[in-house]
Amino acid sequence: MKKADARSAKVYLNEVLNCLNRAWTAELKQTGLKQSRVKLTYATRPPAKFCGSKWRDLDAYYCDASRTILIVLSKDLLEEPGDLHLFNLPASKYGEHVQNVTGIYRAWFNVDYRSKAELHEQTRRDSLQSYCFAGASLRSFWKSFRRDREDWDDLLYYLRGWASKYDGNRQSLTYWINE
């Protein structure tokens, strides 16, 4: 990928999405679920709204209603064309798609909670599950992207940086990608 080149980033991201679609179509078919492919769209600036909600400060967003991932190809995102964030970004959003098509998202959304602490715990678990799906996906097709062990270690380091009370601890965030 070329630095600051949205076109080459789109080609790369579309290939990651193709791998995700192939892998998850087979997995969901085994469970009797029909996979609906994700649509991938791009913008160069964050939209004011997407999927009926005000845009937050994110590089990408998954819309469960339209089954669309919108990735904002900002100057900052394109600054490092080899950045593993571009590799992980569609996978993490695809994890949300898997939760959507399996009914997991709907079940999480309908869970009653008695306190903010319980809501935070349920949100953390939901996030970890989407990261689990993303990690399993990335692990399954990592070698096909011809990246070396140093890149793998960098990806793990990057993922550990997401640790928070809403996303889980460092070990949890990297557990499934290492299995």
PDB file of C-alpha atoms in Angstrom:
ATOM      1  CA  MET A   1       0.000   0.000   0.000  1.00  0.00           C
ATOM      2  CA  LYS A   2       1.194   3.484  -0.796  1.00  0.00           C
ATOM      3  CA  LYS A   3       1.381   6.143   1.888  1.00  0.00           C
ATOM      4  CA  ALA A   4      -1.590   8.552   1.928  1.00  0.00           C
ATOM      5  CA  ASP A   5      -3.228   6.712  -0.988  1.00  0.00           C
ATOM      6  CA  ALA A   6      -6.929   6.092  -0.396  1.00  0.00           C
ATOM      7  CA  ARG A   7      -7.232   3.961  -3.526  1.00  0.00           C
ATOM      8  CA  SER A   8      -4.627   1.408  -2.440  1.00  0.00           C
ATOM      9  CA  ALA A   9      -6.085   1.387   1.086  1.00  0.00           C
ATOM     10  CA  LYS A  10      -9.492   0.508  -0.384  1.00  0.00           C
ATOM     11  CA  VAL A  11      -7.994  -2.357  -2.397  1.00  0.00           C
ATOM     12  CA  TYR A  12      -6.288  -3.663   0.751  1.00  0.00           C
ATOM     13  CA  LEU A  13      -9.363  -3.288   2.954  1.00  0.00           C
ATOM     14  CA  ASN A  14     -11.584  -4.914   0.326  1.00  0.00           C
ATOM     15  CA  GLU A  15      -9.247  -7.913   0.280  1.00  0.00           C
ATOM     16  CA  VAL A  16      -9.401  -8.195   4.079  1.00  0.00           C
ATOM     17  CA  LEU A  17     -13.205  -8.043   3.819  1.00  0.00           C
ATOM     18  CA  ASN A  18     -13.208 -10.767   1.136  1.00  0.00           C
ATOM     19  CA  CYS A  19     -11.243 -13.033   3.474  1.00  0.00           C
ATOM     20  CA  LEU A  20     -13.669 -12.293   6.303  1.00  0.00           C
ATOM     21  CA  ASN A  21     -16.681 -13.027   4.098  1.00  0.00           C
ATOM     22  CA  ARG A  22     -15.235 -16.343   2.909  1.00  0.00           C
ATOM     23  CA  ALA A  23     -14.296 -17.477   6.405  1.00  0.00           C
ATOM     24  CA  TRP A  24     -17.548 -16.520   8.095  1.00  0.00           C
ATOM     25  CA  THR A  25     -19.825 -17.747   5.304  1.00  0.00           C
ATOM     26  CA  ALA A  26     -18.418 -21.247   5.798  1.00  0.00           C
ATOM     27  CA  GLU A  27     -18.625 -21.063   9.605  1.00  0.00           C
ATOM     28  CA  LEU A  28     -22.183 -19.747   9.707  1.00  0.00           C
ATOM     29  CA  LYS A  29     -23.333 -22.226   7.089  1.00  0.00           C
ATOM     30  CA  GLN A  30     -22.214 -25.065   9.376  1.00  0.00           C
ATOM     31  CA  THR A  31     -24.539 -23.730  12.072  1.00  0.00           C
ATOM     32  CA  GLY A  32     -27.474 -23.473   9.676  1.00  0.00           C
ATOM     33  CA  LEU A  33     -27.343 -19.695   9.437  1.00  0.00           C
ATOM     34  CA  LYS A  34     -27.280 -17.964   6.104  1.00  0.00           C
ATOM     35  CA  GLN A  35     -24.514 -15.405   5.916  1.00  0.00           C
ATOM     36  CA  SER A  36     -25.380 -12.007   4.555  1.00  0.00           C
ATOM     37  CA  ARG A  37     -22.324 -10.248   3.294  1.00  0.00           C
ATOM     38  CA  VAL A  38     -21.184  -6.986   4.758  1.00  0.00           C
ATOM     39  CA  LYS A  39     -21.193  -3.893   2.608  1.00  0.00           C
ATOM     40  CA  LEU A  40     -18.080  -1.776   2.920  1.00  0.00           C
ATOM     41  CA  THR A  41     -18.229   1.937   2.212  1.00  0.00           C
ATOM     42  CA  TYR A  42     -15.694   4.698   2.570  1.00  0.00           C
ATOM     43  CA  ALA A  43     -15.570   8.392   3.358  1.00  0.00           C
ATOM     44  CA  THR A  44     -12.662  10.805   3.501  1.00  0.00           C
ATOM     45  CA  ARG A  45     -14.193  12.801   6.365  1.00  0.00           C
ATOM     46  CA  PRO A  46     -16.387  11.657   9.223  1.00  0.00           C
ATOM     47  CA  PRO A  47     -20.066  12.104   8.412  1.00  0.00           C
ATOM     48  CA  ALA A  48     -22.299  14.075  10.748  1.00  0.00           C
ATOM     49  CA  LYS A  49     -24.523  10.997  11.093  1.00  0.00           C
ATOM     50  CA  PHE A  50     -24.360   7.359  10.142  1.00  0.00           C
ATOM     51  CA  CYS A  51     -26.916   4.629  10.745  1.00  0.00           C
ATOM     52  CA  GLY A  52     -29.254   7.122  12.368  1.00  0.00           C
ATOM     53  CA  SER A  53     -26.777   8.212  15.036  1.00  0.00           C
ATOM     54  CA  LYS A  54     -24.402  11.094  15.494  1.00  0.00           C
ATOM     55  CA  TRP A  55     -20.893  10.082  14.424  1.00  0.00           C
ATOM     56  CA  ARG A  56     -18.482   9.607  17.286  1.00  0.00           C
ATOM     57  CA  ASP A  57     -14.738   9.954  17.046  1.00  0.00           C
ATOM     58  CA  LEU A  58     -14.149   6.601  15.326  1.00  0.00           C
ATOM     59  CA  ASP A  59     -12.243   5.354  12.293  1.00  0.00           C
ATOM     60  CA  ALA A  60     -15.058   2.976  11.403  1.00  0.00           C
ATOM     61  CA  TYR A  61     -18.578   2.073  12.385  1.00  0.00           C
ATOM     62  CA  TYR A  62     -20.791  -0.957  11.754  1.00  0.00           C
ATOM     63  CA  CYS A  63     -24.483  -0.347  11.052  1.00  0.00           C
ATOM     64  CA  ASP A  64     -26.520  -3.386  12.062  1.00  0.00           C
ATOM     65  CA  ALA A  65     -29.635  -2.225  10.183  1.00  0.00           C
ATOM     66  CA  SER A  66     -27.966  -2.005   6.757  1.00  0.00           C
ATOM     67  CA  ARG A  67     -25.114  -4.437   7.545  1.00  0.00           C
ATOM     68  CA  THR A  68     -22.639  -1.836   6.379  1.00  0.00           C
ATOM     69  CA  ILE A  69     -19.189  -0.909   7.618  1.00  0.00           C
ATOM     70  CA  LEU A  70     -18.181   2.679   6.981  1.00  0.00           C
ATOM     71  CA  ILE A  71     -14.454   3.358   7.175  1.00  0.00           C
ATOM     72  CA  VAL A  72     -13.243   6.940   7.258  1.00  0.00           C
ATOM     73  CA  LEU A  73     -10.034   7.083   5.237  1.00  0.00           C
ATOM     74  CA  SER A  74      -8.698  10.134   6.990  1.00  0.00           C
ATOM     75  CA  LYS A  75      -5.242  11.559   6.446  1.00  0.00           C
ATOM     76  CA  ASP A  76      -4.159  10.171   9.834  1.00  0.00           C
ATOM     77  CA  LEU A  77      -5.429   6.682   9.010  1.00  0.00           C
ATOM     78  CA  LEU A  78      -3.580   6.675   5.681  1.00  0.00           C
ATOM     79  CA  GLU A  79      -0.354   8.044   7.123  1.00  0.00           C
ATOM     80  CA  GLU A  80       1.057   4.580   7.791  1.00  0.00           C
ATOM     81  CA  PRO A  81       0.033   2.271   4.927  1.00  0.00           C
ATOM     82  CA  GLY A  82       1.494  -0.813   6.596  1.00  0.00           C
ATOM     83  CA  ASP A  83      -0.194  -0.034   9.875  1.00  0.00           C
ATOM     84  CA  LEU A  84      -1.875  -3.060  11.371  1.00  0.00           C
ATOM     85  CA  HIS A  85      -4.800  -0.882  12.419  1.00  0.00           C
ATOM     86  CA  LEU A  86      -5.961  -1.075   8.788  1.00  0.00           C
ATOM     87  CA  PHE A  87      -5.729  -4.866   8.991  1.00  0.00           C
ATOM     88  CA  ASN A  88      -7.628  -5.081  12.259  1.00  0.00           C
ATOM     89  CA  LEU A  89     -10.240  -2.386  11.579  1.00  0.00           C
ATOM     90  CA  PRO A  90     -12.551  -4.357   9.245  1.00  0.00           C
ATOM     91  CA  ALA A  91     -12.089  -7.518  11.341  1.00  0.00           C
ATOM     92  CA  SER A  92     -13.208  -5.796  14.539  1.00  0.00           C
ATOM     93  CA  LYS A  93     -16.278  -4.366  12.795  1.00  0.00           C
ATOM     94  CA  TYR A  94     -16.971  -7.724  11.161  1.00  0.00           C
ATOM     95  CA  GLY A  95     -17.066  -9.241  14.640  1.00  0.00           C
ATOM     96  CA  GLU A  96     -20.010  -6.930  15.324  1.00  0.00           C
ATOM     97  CA  HIS A  97     -21.625  -8.157  12.106  1.00  0.00           C
ATOM     98  CA  VAL A  98     -21.316 -11.768  13.245  1.00  0.00           C
ATOM     99  CA  GLN A  99     -22.985 -10.803  16.519  1.00  0.00           C
ATOM    100  CA  ASN A 100     -25.768  -9.157  14.496  1.00  0.00           C
ATOM    101  CA  VAL A 101     -26.510 -12.025  12.083  1.00  0.00           C
ATOM    102  CA  THR A 102     -26.420 -14.647  14.846  1.00  0.00           C
ATOM    103  CA  GLY A 103     -28.831 -12.706  17.079  1.00  0.00           C
ATOM    104  CA  ILE A 104     -26.216 -12.128  19.764  1.00  0.00           C
ATOM    105  CA  TYR A 105     -26.407  -8.358  19.390  1.00  0.00           C
ATOM    106  CA  ARG A 106     -30.197  -8.379  19.732  1.00  0.00           C
ATOM    107  CA  ALA A 107     -29.970 -10.535  22.844  1.00  0.00           C
ATOM    108  CA  TRP A 108     -27.353  -8.218  24.382  1.00  0.00           C
ATOM    109  CA  PHE A 109     -29.419  -5.147  23.514  1.00  0.00           C
ATOM    110  CA  ASN A 110     -32.472  -6.640  25.238  1.00  0.00           C
ATOM    111  CA  VAL A 111     -30.675  -7.638  28.460  1.00  0.00           C
ATOM    112  CA  ASP A 112     -32.070  -5.939  31.515  1.00  0.00           C
ATOM    113  CA  TYR A 113     -29.546  -4.493  33.904  1.00  0.00           C
ATOM    114  CA  ARG A 114     -30.026  -3.333  37.454  1.00  0.00           C
ATOM    115  CA  SER A 115     -27.185  -0.838  37.702  1.00  0.00           C
ATOM    116  CA  LYS A 116     -24.648   1.075  35.668  1.00  0.00           C
ATOM    117  CA  ALA A 117     -21.995  -1.351  36.842  1.00  0.00           C
ATOM    118  CA  GLU A 118     -23.959  -4.259  35.414  1.00  0.00           C
ATOM    119  CA  LEU A 119     -24.489  -2.371  32.138  1.00  0.00           C
ATOM    120  CA  HIS A 120     -20.744  -1.727  31.919  1.00  0.00           C
ATOM    121  CA  GLU A 121     -20.023  -5.412  32.545  1.00  0.00           C
ATOM    122  CA  GLN A 122     -22.470  -6.504  29.840  1.00  0.00           C
ATOM    123  CA  THR A 123     -20.965  -3.946  27.439  1.00  0.00           C
ATOM    124  CA  ARG A 124     -17.458  -5.232  28.208  1.00  0.00           C
ATOM    125  CA  ARG A 125     -18.545  -8.798  27.512  1.00  0.00           C
ATOM    126  CA  ASP A 126     -20.200  -7.766  24.259  1.00  0.00           C
ATOM    127  CA  SER A 127     -17.036  -5.954  23.153  1.00  0.00           C
ATOM    128  CA  LEU A 128     -14.813  -8.883  24.087  1.00  0.00           C
ATOM    129  CA  GLN A 129     -16.968 -11.230  22.075  1.00  0.00           C
ATOM    130  CA  SER A 130     -16.670  -9.105  18.937  1.00  0.00           C
ATOM    131  CA  TYR A 131     -12.891  -8.930  19.510  1.00  0.00           C
ATOM    132  CA  CYS A 132     -12.894 -12.715  19.900  1.00  0.00           C
ATOM    133  CA  PHE A 133     -14.561 -13.101  16.508  1.00  0.00           C
ATOM    134  CA  ALA A 134     -12.139 -10.595  14.998  1.00  0.00           C
ATOM    135  CA  GLY A 135      -9.117 -12.301  16.522  1.00  0.00           C
ATOM    136  CA  ALA A 136     -10.153 -15.749  15.335  1.00  0.00           C
ATOM    137  CA  SER A 137     -10.652 -14.317  11.842  1.00  0.00           C
ATOM    138  CA  LEU A 138      -7.312 -12.545  11.733  1.00  0.00           C
ATOM    139  CA  ARG A 139      -5.518 -15.635  12.977  1.00  0.00           C
ATOM    140  CA  SER A 140      -7.162 -17.798  10.314  1.00  0.00           C
ATOM    141  CA  PHE A 141      -5.937 -15.787   7.342  1.00  0.00           C
ATOM    142  CA  TRP A 142      -2.861 -14.020   8.719  1.00  0.00           C
ATOM    143  CA  LYS A 143      -0.377 -16.025   6.645  1.00  0.00           C
ATOM    144  CA  SER A 144      -2.202 -15.299   3.391  1.00  0.00           C
ATOM    145  CA  PHE A 145      -1.300 -11.623   3.846  1.00  0.00           C
ATOM    146  CA  ARG A 146       2.406 -12.526   3.915  1.00  0.00           C
ATOM    147  CA  ARG A 147       3.196 -10.613   7.066  1.00  0.00           C
ATOM    148  CA  ASP A 148       6.055 -11.696   9.288  1.00  0.00           C
ATOM    149  CA  ARG A 149       6.340 -12.619  12.965  1.00  0.00           C
ATOM    150  CA  GLU A 150       7.427  -9.088  13.878  1.00  0.00           C
ATOM    151  CA  ASP A 151       4.163  -7.767  12.438  1.00  0.00           C
ATOM    152  CA  TRP A 152       2.250 -10.390  14.429  1.00  0.00           C
ATOM    153  CA  ASP A 153       3.938  -9.239  17.628  1.00  0.00           C
ATOM    154  CA  ASP A 154       3.157  -5.629  16.695  1.00  0.00           C
ATOM    155  CA  LEU A 155      -0.503  -6.541  16.161  1.00  0.00           C
ATOM    156  CA  LEU A 156      -0.660  -8.156  19.607  1.00  0.00           C
ATOM    157  CA  TYR A 157       0.978  -5.096  21.152  1.00  0.00           C
ATOM    158  CA  TYR A 158      -1.497  -2.843  19.360  1.00  0.00           C
ATOM    159  CA  LEU A 159      -4.492  -4.900  20.523  1.00  0.00           C
ATOM    160  CA  ARG A 160      -3.278  -4.868  24.125  1.00  0.00           C
ATOM    161  CA  GLY A 161      -3.397  -1.078  23.943  1.00  0.00           C
ATOM    162  CA  TRP A 162      -7.192  -1.238  23.671  1.00  0.00           C
ATOM    163  CA  ALA A 163      -7.492  -2.512  27.236  1.00  0.00           C
ATOM    164  CA  SER A 164     -10.057  -0.604  29.249  1.00  0.00           C
ATOM    165  CA  LYS A 165     -12.895  -1.228  31.650  1.00  0.00           C
ATOM    166  CA  TYR A 166     -15.257  -1.380  28.653  1.00  0.00           C
ATOM    167  CA  ASP A 167     -13.097  -3.534  26.380  1.00  0.00           C
ATOM    168  CA  GLY A 168     -11.433  -5.968  28.760  1.00  0.00           C
ATOM    169  CA  ASN A 169      -7.891  -6.486  29.959  1.00  0.00           C
ATOM    170  CA  ARG A 170      -4.796  -7.002  27.823  1.00  0.00           C
ATOM    171  CA  GLN A 171      -4.841 -10.776  28.193  1.00  0.00           C
ATOM    172  CA  SER A 172      -8.521 -11.065  27.250  1.00  0.00           C
ATOM    173  CA  LEU A 173      -8.083  -8.877  24.169  1.00  0.00           C
ATOM    174  CA  THR A 174      -5.382 -11.119  22.737  1.00  0.00           C
ATOM    175  CA  TYR A 175      -6.517 -14.533  23.954  1.00  0.00           C
ATOM    176  CA  TRP A 176      -8.535 -15.606  20.896  1.00  0.00           C
ATOM    177  CA  ILE A 177      -6.138 -14.257  18.340  1.00  0.00           C
ATOM    178  CA  ASN A 178      -3.457 -16.468  19.855  1.00  0.00           C
ATOM    179  CA  GLU A 179      -5.520 -19.670  19.890  1.00  0.00           C
TER     180      GLU A 179
END
